[in-house]
């Protein structure tokens, strides 16, 4: 009987520790790599500067819909990746350049991170992002982006 209660206590402690050790989404990931208020690359750059980011970073913008849960774990283990449940715009930033910049990777993107450490899943030292944009259907390449660039606005050169 004493052995059985000790086993139950250990099981409860293990479950409590597992839920504390892994959280989806991880708070560090949300602070460093998610900007729910960002509507363009300039706002993402401001977010990364305020966060004190260095090197090459990857940032997710706001979700297409805001119904919860916004993130989910891909398996039952603590180490299984946590991914965004809804597609989000994704941006890549170079915070180590003399003139820092960001660019948009896509509008409908998914990225994973560790629920234990909060680090984004990386391949070749940059965050792995999977975008499912269909440029032929959405016509994104034909969109006018004069307000988002530093062009002089002379139509002869566009």
N, CA, C and O of each residue as an XYZ file, in Angstrom:
632
protein
N       0.829     -1.194      0.000
C       0.000      0.000      0.000
C       0.874      1.259      0.000
O       0.576      2.211     -0.722
N       1.939      1.277      0.793
C       2.851      2.428      0.838
C       3.585      2.573     -0.490
O       3.846      3.685     -0.950
N       3.912      1.443     -1.096
C       4.596      1.483     -2.390
C       3.670      2.047     -3.465
O       4.092      2.815     -4.328
N       2.402      1.650     -3.394
C       1.433      2.137     -4.378
C       1.223      3.639     -4.257
O       1.147      4.322     -5.278
N       1.128      4.174     -3.054
C       0.939      5.618     -2.886
C       2.193      6.387     -3.293
O       2.101      7.505     -3.799
N       3.356      5.793     -3.074
C       4.610      6.425     -3.510
C       4.669      6.488     -5.036
O       5.121      7.481     -5.606
N       4.212      5.429     -5.686
C       4.195      5.416     -7.157
C       3.227      6.469     -7.695
O       3.533      7.155     -8.670
N       2.068      6.597     -7.066
C       1.096      7.610     -7.485
C       1.665      9.016     -7.308
O       1.472      9.887     -8.157
N       2.367      9.224     -6.198
C       2.981     10.526     -5.950
C       4.037     10.842     -7.010
O       4.098     11.960     -7.521
N       4.867      9.850     -7.333
C       5.877     10.056     -8.380
C       5.237     10.343     -9.733
O       5.729     11.179    -10.490
N       4.147      9.656    -10.038
C       3.454      9.885    -11.306
C       2.895     11.309    -11.370
O       3.021     11.981    -12.393
N       2.288     11.760    -10.293
C       1.746     13.117    -10.259
C       2.859     14.144    -10.381
O       2.711     15.126    -11.109
N       3.978     13.936     -9.680
C       5.113     14.856     -9.773
C       5.693     14.884    -11.185
O       6.067     15.945    -11.685
N       5.767     13.719    -11.826
C       6.286     13.658    -13.196
C       5.378     14.426    -14.156
O       5.863     15.146    -15.028
N       4.063     14.273    -13.997
C       3.129     14.992    -14.861
C       3.211     16.501    -14.639
O       3.167     17.273    -15.597
N       3.331     16.922    -13.382
C       3.442     18.347    -13.080
C       4.730     18.907    -13.658
O       4.725     19.990    -14.243
N       5.841     18.178    -13.501
C       7.117     18.646    -14.044
C       7.071     18.724    -15.566
O       7.613     19.661    -16.152
N       6.433     17.752    -16.211
C       6.353     17.748    -17.679
C       5.566     18.941    -18.187
O       5.937     19.534    -19.200
N       4.482     19.309    -17.504
C       3.699     20.448    -17.974
C       4.402     21.767    -17.696
O       4.178     22.743    -18.413
N       5.241     21.820    -16.678
C       5.983     23.042    -16.381
C       7.171     23.180    -17.325
O       7.501     24.288    -17.746
N       7.820     22.058    -17.663
C       9.028     22.094    -18.479
C       8.739     22.466    -19.930
O       9.557     23.126    -20.571
N       7.586     22.050    -20.456
C       7.268     22.312    -21.857
C       5.971     23.098    -21.951
O       4.954     22.710    -21.377
N       6.017     24.204    -22.677
C       4.797     24.979    -22.898
C       4.704     25.349    -24.368
O       5.703     25.678    -25.007
N       3.502     25.289    -24.886
C       3.278     25.580    -26.293
C       2.215     26.656    -26.404
O       1.056     26.392    -26.081
N       2.558     27.852    -26.844
C       3.875     28.320    -27.288
C       4.755     28.718    -26.104
O       4.264     29.121    -25.050
N       6.043     28.597    -26.303
C       7.006     28.989    -25.281
C       7.083     30.513    -25.211
O       7.099     31.182    -26.244
N       7.130     31.063    -23.997
C       7.125     32.521    -23.818
C       8.309     33.208    -24.509
O       8.151     34.289    -25.074
N       9.485     32.589    -24.466
C      10.657     33.178    -25.125
C      10.428     33.275    -26.626
O      10.789     34.278    -27.241
N       9.835     32.249    -27.223
C       9.536     32.268    -28.656
C       8.551     33.384    -28.993
O       8.727     34.094    -29.983
N       7.519     33.538    -28.171
C       6.511     34.572    -28.417
C       7.148     35.961    -28.338
O       6.842     36.820    -29.164
N       8.022     36.197    -27.368
C       8.656     37.507    -27.205
C       9.618     37.828    -28.339
O       9.676     38.967    -28.802
N      10.377     36.824    -28.790
C      11.428     37.075    -29.780
C      10.974     36.905    -31.234
O      11.487     37.587    -32.121
N      10.030     36.013    -31.485
C       9.748     35.628    -32.868
C       8.303     35.796    -33.316
O       7.956     35.374    -34.418
N       7.456     36.398    -32.495
C       6.062     36.618    -32.882
C       5.734     38.090    -32.678
O       5.979     38.650    -31.610
N       5.177     38.710    -33.716
C       4.751     40.102    -33.621
C       3.317     40.181    -34.141
O       3.084     40.327    -35.341
N       2.360     40.082    -33.216
C       0.946     40.083    -33.608
C       0.454     41.436    -34.085
O      -0.614     41.522    -34.691
N       1.215     42.502    -33.823
C       0.799     43.841    -34.242
C       1.470     44.277    -35.541
O       1.104     45.315    -36.093
N       2.426     43.529    -36.039
C       3.206     43.931    -37.211
C       2.418     43.712    -38.493
O       1.904     42.620    -38.736
N       2.325     44.757    -39.314
C       1.600     44.685    -40.580
C       2.516     44.832    -41.793
O       2.023     44.908    -42.919
N       3.814     44.872    -41.599
C       4.760     44.994    -42.703
C       6.178     44.838    -42.199
O       6.413     44.739    -40.995
N       7.129     44.817    -43.132
C       8.512     44.551    -42.741
C       9.113     45.668    -41.893
O       9.995     45.408    -41.074
N       8.656     46.901    -42.073
C       9.196     48.005    -41.275
C       8.807     47.848    -39.805
O       9.619     48.109    -38.918
N       7.585     47.430    -39.546
C       7.155     47.197    -38.171
C       7.875     45.994    -37.570
O       8.176     45.983    -36.377
N       8.152     44.983    -38.388
C       8.915     43.821    -37.917
C      10.327     44.247    -37.535
O      10.861     43.795    -36.523
N      10.931     45.114    -38.339
C      12.275     45.614    -38.032
C      12.285     46.383    -36.709
O      13.212     46.233    -35.914
N      11.268     47.199    -36.471
C      11.163     47.920    -35.192
C      11.007     46.940    -34.031
O      11.602     47.130    -32.970
N      10.208     45.894    -34.232
C      10.002     44.871    -33.202
C      11.317     44.175    -32.861
O      11.634     43.988    -31.686
N      12.075     43.795    -33.873
C      13.338     43.100    -33.649
C      14.372     44.010    -32.992
O      15.146     43.559    -32.148
N      14.391     45.289    -33.374
C      15.309     46.247    -32.749
C      14.956     46.409    -31.272
O      15.845     46.418    -30.421
N      13.671     46.536    -30.966
C      13.233     46.694    -29.572
C      13.526     45.440    -28.749
O      13.806     45.530    -27.554
N      13.461     44.270    -29.390
C      13.731     43.014    -28.685
C      15.227     42.772    -28.504
O      15.617     41.847    -27.791
N      16.072     43.590    -29.138
C      17.516     43.407    -29.034
C      18.025     42.212    -29.822
O      19.017     41.590    -29.441
N      17.349     41.887    -30.918
C      17.729     40.731    -31.730
C      19.069     40.955    -32.415
O      19.425     42.080    -32.767
N      19.802     39.867    -32.596
C      21.092     39.899    -33.296
C      21.125     38.777    -34.324
O      20.421     37.776    -34.190
N      21.942     38.951    -35.341
C      22.103     37.919    -36.357
C      20.935     37.865    -37.317
O      20.237     38.858    -37.521
N      20.726     36.696    -37.907
C      19.637     36.464    -38.843
C      18.461     35.922    -38.032
O      18.585     34.893    -37.367
N      17.326     36.611    -38.088
C      16.167     36.207    -37.297
C      14.971     35.937    -38.198
O      14.923     36.381    -39.345
N      14.013     35.207    -37.660
C      12.770     34.903    -38.361
C      11.624     35.312    -37.455
O      11.616     34.984    -36.268
N      10.654     36.030    -38.014
C       9.532     36.562    -37.229
C       8.221     36.181    -37.901
O       8.094     36.250    -39.123
N       7.250     35.780    -37.090
C       5.906     35.503    -37.581
C       5.010     36.691    -37.270
O       5.070     37.248    -36.174
N       4.184     37.078    -38.226
C       3.240     38.168    -38.041
C       1.931     37.661    -37.452
O       1.880     36.558    -36.909
N       0.869     38.464    -37.559
C      -0.416     38.077    -36.970
C      -1.078     36.930    -37.737
O      -0.874     36.791    -38.943
N      -1.876     36.105    -37.036
C      -2.559     34.993    -37.711
C      -3.700     35.500    -38.582
O      -4.179     36.622    -38.412
N      -4.124     34.663    -39.510
C      -5.241     35.035    -40.379
C      -6.541     35.117    -39.590
O      -7.392     35.954    -39.892
N      -6.706     34.267    -38.590
C      -7.868     34.272    -37.698
C      -7.347     34.190    -36.276
O      -6.274     33.635    -36.040
N      -8.090     34.736    -35.330
C      -7.575     34.784    -33.962
C      -8.261     33.816    -33.004
O      -8.171     33.997    -31.790
N      -8.945     32.790    -33.517
C      -9.573     31.855    -32.592
C      -8.537     30.888    -32.042
O      -7.671     30.419    -32.781
N      -8.619     30.582    -30.738
C      -7.617     29.724    -30.105
C      -7.866     28.255    -30.432
O      -8.968     27.902    -30.852
N      -6.874     27.397    -30.249
C      -5.495     27.718    -29.869
C      -4.688     28.170    -31.079
O      -4.885     27.671    -32.187
N      -3.796     29.101    -30.866
C      -2.994     29.632    -31.964
C      -1.793     28.749    -32.289
O      -1.270     28.798    -33.402
N      -1.354     27.942    -31.321
C      -0.232     27.020    -31.520
C      -0.630     25.644    -31.019
O      -1.508     25.518    -30.166
N       0.021     24.606    -31.553
C      -0.233     23.248    -31.083
C       1.053     22.439    -31.171
O       1.927     22.715    -31.992
N       1.149     21.439    -30.310
C       2.313     20.566    -30.330
C       2.069     19.453    -31.332
O       0.934     19.004    -31.492
N       3.116     19.001    -32.010
C       2.956     18.020    -33.079
C       2.947     16.580    -32.579
O       2.739     15.661    -33.370
N       3.165     16.366    -31.300
C       3.161     15.007    -30.760
C       2.937     15.020    -29.268
O       2.619     16.058    -28.688
N       3.102     13.865    -28.646
C       2.845     13.727    -27.222
C       4.086     13.946    -26.356
O       3.965     14.190    -25.155
N       5.263     13.863    -26.948
C       6.499     14.026    -26.184
C       6.758     15.502    -25.899
O       6.342     16.372    -26.664
N       7.457     15.782    -24.780
C       7.795     17.171    -24.437
C       8.650     17.824    -25.514
O       8.553     19.028    -25.749
N       9.489     17.022    -26.167
C      10.434     17.575    -27.146
C       9.821     17.750    -28.538
O      10.478     18.297    -29.424
N       8.588     17.304    -28.752
C       7.957     17.466    -30.062
C       7.701     18.940    -30.346
O       7.329     19.705    -29.457
N       7.909     19.321    -31.607
C       7.809     20.730    -31.989
C       6.429     21.305    -31.738
O       5.420     20.601    -31.779
N       6.411     22.591    -31.478
C       5.190     23.374    -31.343
C       5.106     24.232    -32.608
O       6.051     24.955    -32.927
N       3.987     24.159    -33.326
C       3.841     24.932    -34.564
C       2.611     25.826    -34.478
O       1.706     25.585    -33.680
N       2.594     26.861    -35.312
C       1.412     27.711    -35.363
C       0.285     26.946    -36.055
O       0.495     26.293    -37.078
N      -0.885     27.038    -35.490
C      -2.040     26.301    -35.964
C      -2.662     26.937    -37.203
O      -3.290     26.252    -38.011
N      -2.489     28.222    -37.346
C      -3.025     28.948    -38.492
C      -1.861     29.603    -39.233
O      -0.863     29.978    -38.618
N      -1.990     29.740    -40.549
C      -0.894     30.380    -41.286
C      -0.715     31.838    -40.875
O      -1.679     32.542    -40.572
N       0.534     32.265    -40.873
C       0.883     33.644    -40.513
C       1.886     34.166    -41.539
O       2.595     33.378    -42.164
N       1.953     35.488    -41.720
C       3.031     36.028    -42.553
C       4.376     35.796    -41.843
O       4.458     35.851    -40.616
N       5.406     35.542    -42.620
C       6.730     35.299    -42.047
C       7.739     36.257    -42.664
O       7.670     36.577    -43.850
N       8.672     36.704    -41.842
C       9.695     37.663    -42.267
C      11.057     37.155    -41.829
O      11.185     36.527    -40.778
N      12.078     37.428    -42.637
C      13.461     37.135    -42.285
C      14.170     38.466    -42.144
O      14.041     39.333    -43.008
N      14.923     38.641    -41.058
C      15.618     39.899    -40.787
C      17.113     39.666    -40.653
O      17.556     38.645    -40.126
N      17.879     40.630    -41.140
C      19.332     40.623    -40.961
C      19.659     41.739    -39.981
O      19.721     42.911    -40.353
N      19.863     41.363    -38.734
C      20.128     42.332    -37.680
C      21.617     42.540    -37.436
O      22.002     43.302    -36.549
N      22.459     41.861    -38.223
C      23.896     42.043    -38.066
C      24.490     42.943    -39.149
O      25.674     43.278    -39.098
N      23.684     43.328    -40.115
C      24.160     44.203    -41.188
C      24.306     45.635    -40.678
O      23.691     46.014    -39.682
N      25.124     46.425    -41.370
C      25.262     47.837    -41.006
C      23.923     48.550    -41.145
O      23.542     49.358    -40.298
N      23.226     48.241    -42.215
C      21.881     48.788    -42.430
C      20.898     47.624    -42.294
O      20.690     46.858    -43.235
N      20.306     47.507    -41.126
C      19.436     46.374    -40.811
C      18.204     46.381    -41.713
O      17.690     47.444    -42.062
N      17.734     45.193    -42.087
C      16.579     45.088    -42.964
C      15.828     43.791    -42.717
O      16.370     42.844    -42.147
N      14.576     43.758    -43.152
C      13.736     42.565    -43.123
C      13.053     42.414    -44.471
O      12.864     43.396    -45.188
N      12.690     41.211    -44.812
C      11.900     40.978    -46.023
C      10.888     39.879    -45.743
O      11.084     39.026    -44.877
N       9.811     39.924    -46.495
C       8.713     38.986    -46.300
C       8.988     37.682    -47.031
O       9.326     37.685    -48.215
N       8.842     36.568    -46.324
C       9.012     35.255    -46.931
C       7.724     34.776    -47.589
O       7.755     34.126    -48.634
N       6.606     35.096    -46.978
C       5.307     34.675    -47.500
C       4.196     35.131    -46.581
O       4.447     35.621    -45.480
N       2.970     34.969    -47.035
C       1.813     35.408    -46.256
C       1.151     34.273    -45.482
O       0.515     34.510    -44.454
N       1.293     33.062    -45.962
C       0.645     31.902    -45.339
C       1.719     30.899    -44.935
O       1.979     29.935    -45.654
N       2.344     31.134    -43.774
C       3.525     30.356    -43.392
C       3.367     29.675    -42.039
O       2.596     30.106    -41.182
N       4.127     28.596    -41.883
C       4.176     27.827    -40.646
C       5.634     27.713    -40.204
O       6.538     27.598    -41.031
N       5.850     27.747    -38.879
C       7.195     27.577    -38.324
C       7.072     26.838    -36.997
O       6.078     26.982    -36.285
N       8.079     26.054    -36.674
C       8.065     25.281    -35.440
C       9.121     25.746    -34.471
O      10.144     26.304    -34.869
N       8.870     25.513    -33.181
C       9.859     25.826    -32.150
C       9.782     24.776    -31.046
O       8.800     24.045    -30.919
N      10.842     24.727    -30.260
C      10.923     23.778    -29.158
C      10.079     24.278    -27.992
O      10.268     25.410    -27.547
N       9.155     23.465    -27.486
C       8.377     23.889    -26.330
C       9.181     23.852    -25.028
O       8.720     24.344    -23.998
N      10.369     23.275    -25.073
C      11.221     23.202    -23.880
C      12.124     24.426    -23.796
O      12.222     25.054    -22.742
N      12.789     24.770    -24.910
C      13.750     25.879    -24.894
C      13.210     27.166    -25.498
O      13.721     28.243    -25.190
N      12.196     27.088    -26.347
C      11.676     28.270    -27.026
C      12.437     28.628    -28.285
O      12.113     29.625    -28.930
N      13.445     27.840    -28.658
C      14.238     28.117    -29.853
C      13.506     27.639    -31.103
O      12.944     26.544    -31.125
N      13.518     28.475    -32.142
C      12.895     28.098    -33.403
C      13.680     26.945    -34.022
O      14.906     26.894    -33.922
N      12.965     26.020    -34.662
C      13.610     24.917    -35.353
C      14.403     25.496    -36.515
O      13.855     26.219    -37.347
N      15.702     25.176    -36.574
C      16.574     25.795    -37.570
C      17.214     24.766    -38.486
O      17.499     23.638    -38.084
N      17.431     25.181    -39.720
C      18.179     24.420    -40.709
C      19.207     25.370    -41.289
O      18.855     26.448    -41.768
N      20.455     24.990    -41.255
C      21.566     25.824    -41.719
C      21.564     27.181    -41.006
O      21.781     28.215    -41.637
N      21.325     27.174    -39.717
C      21.393     28.326    -38.803
C      20.310     29.381    -39.012
O      20.407     30.467    -38.440
N      19.286     29.099    -39.810
C      18.159     30.026    -39.935
C      16.873     29.263    -39.668
O      16.783     28.062    -39.925
N      15.867     29.981    -39.145
C      14.593     29.354    -38.815
C      13.932     28.743    -40.034
O      13.826     29.379    -41.082
N      13.488     27.500    -39.887
C      12.815     26.813    -40.986
C      11.369     27.273    -41.056
O      10.629     27.172    -40.078
N      10.975     27.771    -42.202
C       9.614     28.279    -42.423
C       9.057     27.593    -43.659
O       9.731     27.498    -44.685
N       7.822     27.115    -43.553
C       7.138     26.510    -44.703
C       5.970     27.408    -45.073
O       5.025     27.563    -44.300
N       6.042     28.003    -46.268
C       4.967     28.878    -46.751
C       4.149     28.130    -47.797
O       4.700     27.407    -48.627
N       2.847     28.306    -47.751
C       1.956     27.614    -48.676
C       1.219     28.605    -49.580
O       0.109     28.329    -50.034
N       1.836     29.749    -49.836
C       1.239     30.760    -50.709
C       1.090     30.216    -52.131
O       1.943     29.470    -52.611
N       0.019     30.590    -52.786
C      -0.185     30.268    -54.189
C      -0.164     31.587    -54.949
O      -1.191     32.254    -55.077
N       1.000     31.958    -55.450
C       1.169     33.269    -56.080
C       0.369     33.401    -57.375
O      -0.024     34.507    -57.747
N       0.128     32.295    -58.058
C      -0.640     32.389    -59.296
C      -2.096     32.708    -59.010
O      -2.743     33.402    -59.795
N      -2.622     32.211    -57.895
C      -4.022     32.463    -57.566
C      -4.202     33.814    -56.888
O      -5.152     34.533    -57.196
N      -3.315     34.170    -55.976
C      -3.491     35.383    -55.193
C      -2.960     36.632    -55.885
O      -3.286     37.744    -55.470
N      -2.149     36.477    -56.929
C      -1.645     37.614    -57.673
C      -0.749     38.533    -56.864
O      -0.735     39.745    -57.079
N      -0.003     37.960    -55.935
C       0.819     38.785    -55.052
C       1.958     39.472    -55.788
O       2.379     40.563    -55.404
N       2.459     38.844    -56.839
C       3.588     39.449    -57.551
C       3.157     40.646    -58.385
O       4.000     41.436    -58.810
N       1.873     40.791    -58.621
C       1.381     41.907    -59.423
C       0.937     43.083    -58.549
O       0.533     44.118    -59.078
N       1.005     42.943    -57.223
C       0.525     43.996    -56.324
C       1.446     45.206    -56.364
O       2.664     45.069    -56.486
N       0.859     46.379    -56.261
C       1.632     47.620    -56.222
C       2.229     47.785    -54.829
O       1.518     47.691    -53.828
N       3.513     48.027    -54.769
C       4.166     48.185    -53.467
C       4.897     49.517    -53.355
O       5.927     49.600    -52.686
N       4.377     50.566    -54.001
C       5.040     51.861    -53.941
C       5.141     52.385    -52.511
O       6.135     53.020    -52.159
N       4.122     52.126    -51.678
C       4.152     52.659    -50.324
C       5.119     51.907    -49.424
O       5.385     52.340    -48.303
N       5.645     50.797    -49.895
C       6.488     49.965    -49.043
C       7.963     49.996    -49.467
O       8.795     49.317    -48.865
N       8.282     50.774    -50.491
C       9.666     50.820    -50.962
C      10.153     52.265    -50.984
O       9.400     53.204    -50.721
N      11.408     52.408    -51.299
C      11.974     53.758    -51.366
C      12.220     54.178    -52.823
O      13.201     54.863    -53.112
N      11.344     53.776    -53.724
C      11.468     54.155    -55.132
C      11.192     55.648    -55.283
O      10.539     56.268    -54.444
N      11.695     56.192    -56.350
C      11.482     57.599    -56.614
C      10.089     57.866    -57.184
O       9.631     59.008    -57.201
N       9.421     56.817    -57.649
C       8.065     56.958    -58.175
C       7.997     57.367    -59.618
O       6.948     57.828    -60.068
N       9.072     57.220    -60.368
C       9.062     57.546    -61.778
C       8.624     56.286    -62.545
O       9.327     55.275    -62.520
N       7.475     56.342    -63.220
C       6.979     55.146    -63.884
C       7.855     54.657    -65.041
O       7.707     53.521    -65.491
N       8.761     55.504    -65.522
C       9.651     55.057    -66.604
C      10.605     53.977    -66.141
O      11.094     53.202    -66.963
N      10.885     53.900    -64.844
C      11.861     52.950    -64.324
C      11.233     51.747    -63.641
O      11.946     50.920    -63.074
N       9.922     51.635    -63.683
C       9.257     50.522    -62.996
C       8.798     49.465    -63.959
O       8.220     48.461    -63.545
